[in-house]
């Protein structure tokens, strides 16, 4: 493992850039949102919420539902306009002396910290270690540590025991669990833990429920931390439709549906990995646990361009600190889509 502080990668580049404009016609393997979402029952709930738009948003019911979903008290929950708002709130309210972000991971936390004036140190995990975190790699005097689990873009699921070792008095440990509900059983989640000092867990409804445009997520932390973050929010930060979604997606029937989807994603991911294994030049970061896989292949930029010509958008990897131009991230899709993609990839690798 090595530490690296270079800010060269474009931290503001995200997968949606691959499917804007003309890219909207492409089969999307660049954005990690479950296909076929939101489901019809959720669409109906959201449509009905339009009737309430004359009133200011009231987040109490949604907050209670999220708290109950994780077995927490309401004082430990803050609803936000997506996880992105949570990163900004944390960056603006924390007074970190030594902030460390574990990479490769989602770049928005570091971008928010830098925008708020923080100096950010990177702990970069290596491919030789399977991008797995050894807690000893994090400086002992770091008073802010940010890590994703499962991590975007590597799809690595860190053991909860390893992450728990990072928690200590005087340190804020931020764990981004935006993709945890895509992991069957969520066995490595820290969301319900109240015994770890300084723990902050972020969750998103975007990925599993297809609500990127609605902007809804939440923070789980100590009551004191939640109060400080809430004071930094503007009034009514989460819209009424987003609150309806948070409440509905935290209910037992929705959780059962999400659990079923997680198993289906795991099966579809296994099929994607099976098809990728047929290409000797393609190396898959394994074992993968998220609804996406990270692959390494020669001349990835050219392959990505050829894939666009063949009708597929994939996520470039070189904007993630710690990855280079040989990496691509592929969202997990249904088997028929994966089979079509494998045929296109064969052509792209051949230079056709």
mmCIF file of C-alpha atoms in Angstrom:
data_model
loop_
_atom_site.group_PDB
_atom_site.id
_atom_site.type_symbol
_atom_site.label_atom_id
_atom_site.label_comp_id
_atom_site.label_asym_id
_atom_site.label_seq_id
_atom_site.Cartn_x
_atom_site.Cartn_y
_atom_site.Cartn_z
ATOM 1 C CA UNK A 1 0.000 0.000 0.000
ATOM 2 C CA UNK A 2 1.100 3.546 -0.576
ATOM 3 C CA UNK A 3 0.003 7.028 0.375
ATOM 4 C CA UNK A 4 -0.567 9.516 -2.396
ATOM 5 C CA UNK A 5 -1.650 13.130 -2.219
ATOM 6 C CA UNK A 6 -1.799 14.127 -5.886
ATOM 7 C CA UNK A 7 -5.102 15.787 -6.820
ATOM 8 C CA UNK A 8 -4.783 15.153 -10.576
ATOM 9 C CA UNK A 9 -7.850 12.942 -11.200
ATOM 10 C CA UNK A 10 -11.081 14.717 -12.118
ATOM 11 C CA UNK A 11 -12.994 14.233 -8.875
ATOM 12 C CA UNK A 12 -16.156 15.720 -10.376
ATOM 13 C CA UNK A 13 -16.480 13.215 -13.198
ATOM 14 C CA UNK A 14 -19.294 10.707 -12.631
ATOM 15 C CA UNK A 15 -20.875 7.922 -14.629
ATOM 16 C CA UNK A 16 -23.848 9.976 -15.767
ATOM 17 C CA UNK A 17 -21.493 11.946 -18.037
ATOM 18 C CA UNK A 18 -21.232 8.829 -20.205
ATOM 19 C CA UNK A 19 -24.940 8.810 -21.036
ATOM 20 C CA UNK A 20 -25.740 12.481 -21.528
ATOM 21 C CA UNK A 21 -26.679 13.922 -24.901
ATOM 22 C CA UNK A 22 -26.037 11.420 -27.677
ATOM 23 C CA UNK A 23 -25.018 8.891 -25.046
ATOM 24 C CA UNK A 24 -28.643 8.609 -23.931
ATOM 25 C CA UNK A 25 -29.184 6.159 -26.799
ATOM 26 C CA UNK A 26 -26.555 3.766 -25.488
ATOM 27 C CA UNK A 27 -27.139 0.729 -23.306
ATOM 28 C CA UNK A 28 -26.068 2.077 -19.926
ATOM 29 C CA UNK A 29 -23.398 0.134 -18.052
ATOM 30 C CA UNK A 30 -21.860 3.348 -16.724
ATOM 31 C CA UNK A 31 -24.374 4.335 -14.024
ATOM 32 C CA UNK A 32 -24.833 2.065 -11.002
ATOM 33 C CA UNK A 33 -28.609 2.370 -10.747
ATOM 34 C CA UNK A 34 -30.621 -0.844 -10.845
ATOM 35 C CA UNK A 35 -32.393 -1.200 -14.166
ATOM 36 C CA UNK A 36 -36.172 -1.397 -14.301
ATOM 37 C CA UNK A 37 -36.622 1.030 -11.426
ATOM 38 C CA UNK A 38 -38.399 2.656 -9.745
ATOM 39 C CA UNK A 39 -40.988 -0.139 -9.492
ATOM 40 C CA UNK A 40 -44.601 0.594 -10.356
ATOM 41 C CA UNK A 41 -45.834 0.656 -6.762
ATOM 42 C CA UNK A 42 -43.244 3.314 -5.926
ATOM 43 C CA UNK A 43 -44.108 5.334 -9.016
ATOM 44 C CA UNK A 44 -47.709 5.368 -7.847
ATOM 45 C CA UNK A 45 -46.736 6.537 -4.358
ATOM 46 C CA UNK A 46 -44.618 9.322 -5.842
ATOM 47 C CA UNK A 47 -47.364 10.364 -8.246
ATOM 48 C CA UNK A 48 -49.844 10.583 -5.383
ATOM 49 C CA UNK A 49 -47.451 12.794 -3.420
ATOM 50 C CA UNK A 50 -47.938 15.559 -5.988
ATOM 51 C CA UNK A 51 -51.243 16.335 -4.297
ATOM 52 C CA UNK A 52 -49.326 17.441 -1.189
ATOM 53 C CA UNK A 53 -46.951 19.885 -2.873
ATOM 54 C CA UNK A 54 -48.798 22.969 -1.635
ATOM 55 C CA UNK A 55 -47.671 22.149 1.905
ATOM 56 C CA UNK A 56 -44.134 22.433 3.229
ATOM 57 C CA UNK A 57 -42.370 19.061 3.561
ATOM 58 C CA UNK A 58 -42.804 17.223 6.857
ATOM 59 C CA UNK A 59 -40.072 14.650 7.358
ATOM 60 C CA UNK A 60 -41.185 13.158 10.662
ATOM 61 C CA UNK A 61 -42.817 10.016 9.265
ATOM 62 C CA UNK A 62 -39.905 9.307 6.943
ATOM 63 C CA UNK A 63 -37.429 9.819 9.759
ATOM 64 C CA UNK A 64 -39.338 7.392 11.977
ATOM 65 C CA UNK A 65 -39.431 4.822 9.180
ATOM 66 C CA UNK A 66 -35.698 5.046 8.501
ATOM 67 C CA UNK A 67 -34.914 4.826 12.218
ATOM 68 C CA UNK A 68 -37.117 1.754 12.600
ATOM 69 C CA UNK A 69 -35.531 0.168 9.530
ATOM 70 C CA UNK A 70 -32.132 0.254 11.270
ATOM 71 C CA UNK A 71 -33.314 -0.235 14.850
ATOM 72 C CA UNK A 72 -32.246 3.268 15.871
ATOM 73 C CA UNK A 73 -33.848 6.223 17.580
ATOM 74 C CA UNK A 74 -35.047 9.112 15.435
ATOM 75 C CA UNK A 75 -32.397 11.394 16.928
ATOM 76 C CA UNK A 76 -29.774 9.331 15.113
ATOM 77 C CA UNK A 77 -31.254 9.925 11.632
ATOM 78 C CA UNK A 78 -30.942 12.869 9.263
ATOM 79 C CA UNK A 79 -32.628 12.845 5.859
ATOM 80 C CA UNK A 80 -30.687 14.555 3.097
ATOM 81 C CA UNK A 81 -31.008 15.494 -0.555
ATOM 82 C CA UNK A 82 -28.994 12.459 -1.553
ATOM 83 C CA UNK A 83 -25.726 11.265 -0.076
ATOM 84 C CA UNK A 84 -24.007 14.106 -1.936
ATOM 85 C CA UNK A 85 -25.621 16.670 0.395
ATOM 86 C CA UNK A 86 -24.462 14.634 3.368
ATOM 87 C CA UNK A 87 -20.858 14.813 2.170
ATOM 88 C CA UNK A 88 -21.122 18.592 1.854
ATOM 89 C CA UNK A 89 -22.698 18.967 5.295
ATOM 90 C CA UNK A 90 -19.975 16.881 6.895
ATOM 91 C CA UNK A 91 -17.253 18.814 5.115
ATOM 92 C CA UNK A 92 -18.691 22.135 6.281
ATOM 93 C CA UNK A 93 -19.274 21.143 9.903
ATOM 94 C CA UNK A 94 -16.185 19.057 10.692
ATOM 95 C CA UNK A 95 -13.011 20.611 12.064
ATOM 96 C CA UNK A 96 -10.546 17.934 11.060
ATOM 97 C CA UNK A 97 -6.828 18.409 11.564
ATOM 98 C CA UNK A 98 -5.849 15.385 9.475
ATOM 99 C CA UNK A 99 -8.472 14.199 7.004
ATOM 100 C CA UNK A 100 -7.879 10.886 5.248
ATOM 101 C CA UNK A 101 -9.886 9.427 2.381
ATOM 102 C CA UNK A 102 -9.358 5.778 1.486
ATOM 103 C CA UNK A 103 -9.109 5.330 -2.297
ATOM 104 C CA UNK A 104 -10.039 4.170 -4.846
ATOM 105 C CA UNK A 105 -13.564 5.175 -3.901
ATOM 106 C CA UNK A 106 -16.399 7.535 -4.813
ATOM 107 C CA UNK A 107 -14.726 10.891 -5.314
ATOM 108 C CA UNK A 108 -17.440 13.249 -4.063
ATOM 109 C CA UNK A 109 -16.399 13.038 -0.366
ATOM 110 C CA UNK A 110 -12.905 14.271 -1.169
ATOM 111 C CA UNK A 111 -14.226 16.933 -3.532
ATOM 112 C CA UNK A 112 -16.576 18.234 -0.832
ATOM 113 C CA UNK A 113 -13.799 18.292 1.764
ATOM 114 C CA UNK A 114 -11.458 20.194 -0.545
ATOM 115 C CA UNK A 115 -14.186 22.678 -1.486
ATOM 116 C CA UNK A 116 -14.720 23.330 2.237
ATOM 117 C CA UNK A 117 -11.035 24.151 2.681
ATOM 118 C CA UNK A 118 -9.766 20.890 4.132
ATOM 119 C CA UNK A 119 -6.399 19.427 3.249
ATOM 120 C CA UNK A 120 -7.018 15.817 2.255
ATOM 121 C CA UNK A 121 -4.588 12.945 2.499
ATOM 122 C CA UNK A 122 -5.144 9.803 0.487
ATOM 123 C CA UNK A 123 -4.546 6.244 1.550
ATOM 124 C CA UNK A 124 -4.494 4.392 -1.744
ATOM 125 C CA UNK A 125 -5.210 0.666 -1.741
ATOM 126 C CA UNK A 126 -3.396 -1.448 -4.308
ATOM 127 C CA UNK A 127 -4.527 -3.983 -6.875
ATOM 128 C CA UNK A 128 -1.877 -6.355 -5.530
ATOM 129 C CA UNK A 129 -3.883 -6.504 -2.291
ATOM 130 C CA UNK A 130 -7.211 -6.788 -4.093
ATOM 131 C CA UNK A 131 -7.966 -3.186 -3.034
ATOM 132 C CA UNK A 132 -8.619 -4.470 0.481
ATOM 133 C CA UNK A 133 -8.119 -2.231 3.473
ATOM 134 C CA UNK A 134 -5.646 -3.003 6.218
ATOM 135 C CA UNK A 135 -6.686 -0.670 9.059
ATOM 136 C CA UNK A 136 -3.005 -0.202 9.900
ATOM 137 C CA UNK A 137 -2.584 1.752 6.641
ATOM 138 C CA UNK A 138 -4.618 4.620 8.093
ATOM 139 C CA UNK A 139 -2.479 7.091 10.079
ATOM 140 C CA UNK A 140 -3.171 6.699 13.776
ATOM 141 C CA UNK A 141 -3.552 10.446 14.278
ATOM 142 C CA UNK A 142 -6.098 10.926 11.498
ATOM 143 C CA UNK A 143 -9.181 12.514 13.067
ATOM 144 C CA UNK A 144 -11.367 12.042 9.968
ATOM 145 C CA UNK A 145 -11.429 8.863 7.892
ATOM 146 C CA UNK A 146 -13.730 8.288 4.917
ATOM 147 C CA UNK A 147 -14.202 4.857 3.353
ATOM 148 C CA UNK A 148 -16.815 3.214 1.135
ATOM 149 C CA UNK A 149 -18.360 -0.186 1.813
ATOM 150 C CA UNK A 150 -18.926 -1.861 -0.549
ATOM 151 C CA UNK A 151 -16.526 0.427 -2.337
ATOM 152 C CA UNK A 152 -17.278 2.190 -5.589
ATOM 153 C CA UNK A 153 -15.612 1.437 -8.044
ATOM 154 C CA UNK A 154 -13.730 -1.651 -6.819
ATOM 155 C CA UNK A 155 -16.840 -3.524 -5.591
ATOM 156 C CA UNK A 156 -14.816 -4.658 -2.558
ATOM 157 C CA UNK A 157 -16.776 -5.373 0.618
ATOM 158 C CA UNK A 158 -14.606 -4.675 3.651
ATOM 159 C CA UNK A 159 -15.291 -6.731 6.785
ATOM 160 C CA UNK A 160 -17.214 -4.825 9.427
ATOM 161 C CA UNK A 161 -14.603 -5.911 11.958
ATOM 162 C CA UNK A 162 -11.863 -4.176 9.948
ATOM 163 C CA UNK A 163 -13.800 -0.943 9.667
ATOM 164 C CA UNK A 164 -14.739 -1.039 13.343
ATOM 165 C CA UNK A 165 -11.022 -1.068 14.173
ATOM 166 C CA UNK A 166 -10.802 2.405 12.621
ATOM 167 C CA UNK A 167 -13.221 3.894 15.155
ATOM 168 C CA UNK A 168 -11.732 5.623 18.182
ATOM 169 C CA UNK A 169 -12.408 8.607 20.439
ATOM 170 C CA UNK A 170 -11.506 11.892 18.787
ATOM 171 C CA UNK A 171 -11.942 10.531 15.261
ATOM 172 C CA UNK A 172 -14.895 10.781 12.873
ATOM 173 C CA UNK A 173 -15.244 7.603 10.831
ATOM 174 C CA UNK A 174 -17.456 8.120 7.776
ATOM 175 C CA UNK A 175 -18.588 4.908 6.058
ATOM 176 C CA UNK A 176 -20.372 5.356 2.749
ATOM 177 C CA UNK A 177 -22.847 2.465 2.494
ATOM 178 C CA UNK A 178 -24.659 3.732 -0.607
ATOM 179 C CA UNK A 179 -24.511 0.248 -2.157
ATOM 180 C CA UNK A 180 -24.932 -1.868 0.976
ATOM 181 C CA UNK A 181 -28.568 -2.713 0.280
ATOM 182 C CA UNK A 182 -27.383 -4.432 -2.913
ATOM 183 C CA UNK A 183 -25.398 -6.903 -0.764
ATOM 184 C CA UNK A 184 -27.443 -9.947 0.270
ATOM 185 C CA UNK A 185 -27.955 -9.855 4.023
ATOM 186 C CA UNK A 186 -25.981 -6.607 4.499
ATOM 187 C CA UNK A 187 -23.769 -8.605 6.859
ATOM 188 C CA UNK A 188 -20.884 -6.126 6.900
ATOM 189 C CA UNK A 189 -23.005 -3.024 7.531
ATOM 190 C CA UNK A 190 -22.290 -0.723 10.462
ATOM 191 C CA UNK A 191 -25.580 1.150 10.067
ATOM 192 C CA UNK A 192 -27.139 -0.144 13.269
ATOM 193 C CA UNK A 193 -24.034 0.156 15.443
ATOM 194 C CA UNK A 194 -24.218 2.701 18.266
ATOM 195 C CA UNK A 195 -21.171 1.506 20.196
ATOM 196 C CA UNK A 196 -18.472 2.853 17.874
ATOM 197 C CA UNK A 197 -17.232 6.365 18.755
ATOM 198 C CA UNK A 198 -17.419 8.927 15.980
ATOM 199 C CA UNK A 199 -19.205 6.637 13.511
ATOM 200 C CA UNK A 200 -21.166 8.252 10.682
ATOM 201 C CA UNK A 201 -22.909 6.006 8.124
ATOM 202 C CA UNK A 202 -24.340 7.340 4.869
ATOM 203 C CA UNK A 203 -27.060 5.623 2.897
ATOM 204 C CA UNK A 204 -28.740 6.322 -0.439
ATOM 205 C CA UNK A 205 -32.013 5.246 -2.042
ATOM 206 C CA UNK A 206 -30.680 6.063 -5.503
ATOM 207 C CA UNK A 207 -29.068 2.781 -6.441
ATOM 208 C CA UNK A 208 -31.587 0.106 -5.537
ATOM 209 C CA UNK A 209 -34.732 2.101 -6.214
ATOM 210 C CA UNK A 210 -33.697 4.149 -9.255
ATOM 211 C CA UNK A 211 -34.243 7.571 -7.672
ATOM 212 C CA UNK A 212 -31.165 9.514 -8.764
ATOM 213 C CA UNK A 213 -33.328 12.370 -9.998
ATOM 214 C CA UNK A 214 -35.277 12.583 -6.743
ATOM 215 C CA UNK A 215 -32.204 13.120 -4.526
ATOM 216 C CA UNK A 216 -32.824 11.256 -1.286
ATOM 217 C CA UNK A 217 -30.472 9.705 1.234
ATOM 218 C CA UNK A 218 -29.746 9.834 4.939
ATOM 219 C CA UNK A 219 -27.108 10.020 7.630
ATOM 220 C CA UNK A 220 -26.908 7.754 10.682
ATOM 221 C CA UNK A 221 -24.815 9.105 13.559
ATOM 222 C CA UNK A 222 -24.874 10.149 17.197
ATOM 223 C CA UNK A 223 -27.637 12.573 18.221
ATOM 224 C CA UNK A 224 -25.079 15.338 18.761
ATOM 225 C CA UNK A 225 -23.611 14.883 15.282
ATOM 226 C CA UNK A 226 -27.063 14.778 13.724
ATOM 227 C CA UNK A 227 -28.006 18.034 15.457
ATOM 228 C CA UNK A 228 -24.919 19.787 14.120
ATOM 229 C CA UNK A 229 -25.545 18.572 10.593
ATOM 230 C CA UNK A 230 -29.206 19.524 10.768
ATOM 231 C CA UNK A 231 -28.353 23.064 11.791
ATOM 232 C CA UNK A 232 -26.169 23.357 8.695
ATOM 233 C CA UNK A 233 -29.034 22.348 6.396
ATOM 234 C CA UNK A 234 -31.358 24.872 4.801
ATOM 235 C CA UNK A 235 -35.011 24.724 5.794
ATOM 236 C CA UNK A 236 -36.998 21.908 4.173
ATOM 237 C CA UNK A 237 -33.983 20.361 2.395
ATOM 238 C CA UNK A 238 -35.781 17.183 1.293
ATOM 239 C CA UNK A 239 -38.833 17.431 -0.957
ATOM 240 C CA UNK A 240 -42.179 15.868 -0.118
ATOM 241 C CA UNK A 241 -41.895 13.217 -2.884
ATOM 242 C CA UNK A 242 -38.421 12.298 -1.631
ATOM 243 C CA UNK A 243 -39.760 11.938 1.912
ATOM 244 C CA UNK A 244 -42.529 9.685 0.621
ATOM 245 C CA UNK A 245 -39.887 7.550 -1.072
ATOM 246 C CA UNK A 246 -37.762 7.339 2.086
ATOM 247 C CA UNK A 247 -40.739 6.204 4.133
ATOM 248 C CA UNK A 248 -41.989 3.723 1.539
ATOM 249 C CA UNK A 249 -38.580 2.186 0.835
ATOM 250 C CA UNK A 250 -37.947 1.659 4.551
ATOM 251 C CA UNK A 251 -41.133 -0.353 5.053
ATOM 252 C CA UNK A 252 -40.945 -4.161 5.474
ATOM 253 C CA UNK A 253 -42.424 -4.998 2.020
ATOM 254 C CA UNK A 254 -39.869 -2.766 0.315
ATOM 255 C CA UNK A 255 -37.028 -4.230 2.357
ATOM 256 C CA UNK A 256 -38.113 -7.711 1.291
ATOM 257 C CA UNK A 257 -38.161 -6.579 -2.340
ATOM 258 C CA UNK A 258 -34.703 -5.038 -1.986
ATOM 259 C CA UNK A 259 -33.382 -8.243 -0.422
ATOM 260 C CA UNK A 260 -34.728 -10.255 -3.345
ATOM 261 C CA UNK A 261 -33.157 -7.783 -5.776
ATOM 262 C CA UNK A 262 -29.805 -8.130 -4.010
ATOM 263 C CA UNK A 263 -29.798 -11.882 -4.615
ATOM 264 C CA UNK A 264 -30.761 -11.365 -8.239
ATOM 265 C CA UNK A 265 -27.962 -8.813 -8.661
ATOM 266 C CA UNK A 266 -25.491 -11.303 -7.192
ATOM 267 C CA UNK A 267 -26.580 -13.930 -9.701
ATOM 268 C CA UNK A 268 -26.412 -11.469 -12.600
ATOM 269 C CA UNK A 269 -22.980 -10.335 -11.444
ATOM 270 C CA UNK A 270 -21.757 -13.914 -11.416
ATOM 271 C CA UNK A 271 -22.930 -14.267 -15.009
ATOM 272 C CA UNK A 272 -21.103 -11.071 -15.991
ATOM 273 C CA UNK A 273 -17.915 -12.331 -14.344
ATOM 274 C CA UNK A 274 -18.324 -15.668 -16.139
ATOM 275 C CA UNK A 275 -18.568 -13.959 -19.514
ATOM 276 C CA UNK A 276 -15.628 -11.651 -18.752
ATOM 277 C CA UNK A 277 -13.477 -14.634 -17.765
ATOM 278 C CA UNK A 278 -13.549 -15.732 -21.413
ATOM 279 C CA UNK A 279 -11.304 -12.805 -22.345
ATOM 280 C CA UNK A 280 -7.645 -13.463 -21.414
ATOM 281 C CA UNK A 281 -6.778 -9.755 -21.563
ATOM 282 C CA UNK A 282 -9.501 -8.746 -19.098
ATOM 283 C CA UNK A 283 -8.847 -8.973 -15.352
ATOM 284 C CA UNK A 284 -11.784 -8.651 -12.976
ATOM 285 C CA UNK A 285 -11.306 -7.278 -9.478
ATOM 286 C CA UNK A 286 -12.654 -10.173 -7.445
ATOM 287 C CA UNK A 287 -14.538 -11.022 -5.336
ATOM 288 C CA UNK A 288 -17.012 -8.318 -6.270
ATOM 289 C CA UNK A 289 -19.881 -7.522 -3.916
ATOM 290 C CA UNK A 290 -21.614 -4.463 -5.404
ATOM 291 C CA UNK A 291 -23.908 -4.045 -8.400
ATOM 292 C CA UNK A 292 -20.841 -3.371 -10.582
ATOM 293 C CA UNK A 293 -17.426 -4.817 -11.322
ATOM 294 C CA UNK A 294 -14.052 -3.191 -11.898
ATOM 295 C CA UNK A 295 -11.994 -4.552 -14.778
ATOM 296 C CA UNK A 296 -8.464 -3.956 -15.984
ATOM 297 C CA UNK A 297 -7.523 -4.328 -19.626
ATOM 298 C CA UNK A 298 -4.945 -2.934 -22.026
ATOM 299 C CA UNK A 299 -5.865 0.198 -23.978
ATOM 300 C CA UNK A 300 -9.061 0.627 -21.967
ATOM 301 C CA UNK A 301 -9.733 4.139 -23.292
ATOM 302 C CA UNK A 302 -9.785 2.923 -26.879
ATOM 303 C CA UNK A 303 -11.934 -0.071 -25.940
ATOM 304 C CA UNK A 304 -14.377 2.261 -24.182
ATOM 305 C CA UNK A 305 -14.644 4.389 -27.328
ATOM 306 C CA UNK A 306 -15.210 1.324 -29.510
ATOM 307 C CA UNK A 307 -17.884 0.099 -27.129
ATOM 308 C CA UNK A 308 -19.728 3.391 -27.536
ATOM 309 C CA UNK A 309 -19.709 2.820 -31.275
ATOM 310 C CA UNK A 310 -21.177 -0.617 -30.627
ATOM 311 C CA UNK A 311 -23.968 0.792 -28.444
ATOM 312 C CA UNK A 312 -22.644 0.476 -24.881
ATOM 313 C CA UNK A 313 -21.602 3.116 -22.328
ATOM 314 C CA UNK A 314 -19.144 2.050 -19.614
ATOM 315 C CA UNK A 315 -17.485 4.053 -16.853
ATOM 316 C CA UNK A 316 -13.869 5.138 -17.259
ATOM 317 C CA UNK A 317 -11.693 4.352 -14.261
ATOM 318 C CA UNK A 318 -8.914 6.888 -14.506
ATOM 319 C CA UNK A 319 -10.842 9.600 -12.632
ATOM 320 C CA UNK A 320 -10.661 7.541 -9.433
ATOM 321 C CA UNK A 321 -7.477 8.194 -7.418
ATOM 322 C CA UNK A 322 -5.417 5.029 -7.367
ATOM 323 C CA UNK A 323 -6.629 3.746 -10.711
ATOM 324 C CA UNK A 324 -5.071 4.417 -14.069
ATOM 325 C CA UNK A 325 -6.092 4.444 -17.729
ATOM 326 C CA UNK A 326 -6.356 0.648 -17.856
ATOM 327 C CA UNK A 327 -9.510 0.432 -15.743
ATOM 328 C CA UNK A 328 -13.220 0.407 -16.569
ATOM 329 C CA UNK A 329 -16.248 -0.043 -14.306
ATOM 330 C CA UNK A 330 -19.199 -2.073 -15.555
ATOM 331 C CA UNK A 331 -22.665 -1.977 -14.007
ATOM 332 C CA UNK A 332 -24.374 -5.322 -13.507
ATOM 333 C CA UNK A 333 -27.349 -5.835 -15.792
ATOM 334 C CA UNK A 334 -29.631 -8.765 -16.666
ATOM 335 C CA UNK A 335 -28.140 -11.774 -18.408
ATOM 336 C CA UNK A 336 -29.476 -10.927 -21.851
ATOM 337 C CA UNK A 337 -27.872 -7.484 -21.689
ATOM 338 C CA UNK A 338 -24.619 -8.997 -20.423
ATOM 339 C CA UNK A 339 -24.565 -11.464 -23.303
ATOM 340 C CA UNK A 340 -25.023 -8.642 -25.808
ATOM 341 C CA UNK A 341 -22.294 -6.680 -24.059
ATOM 342 C CA UNK A 342 -19.897 -9.643 -24.186
ATOM 343 C CA UNK A 343 -20.375 -9.853 -27.939
ATOM 344 C CA UNK A 344 -19.662 -6.137 -28.270
ATOM 345 C CA UNK A 345 -16.630 -6.391 -25.987
ATOM 346 C CA UNK A 346 -15.168 -9.156 -28.144
ATOM 347 C CA UNK A 347 -15.387 -6.858 -31.151
ATOM 348 C CA UNK A 348 -14.007 -3.892 -29.215
ATOM 349 C CA UNK A 349 -11.032 -5.907 -27.993
ATOM 350 C CA UNK A 350 -10.326 -7.008 -31.560
ATOM 351 C CA UNK A 351 -10.310 -3.367 -32.611
ATOM 352 C CA UNK A 352 -13.442 -3.675 -34.766
#
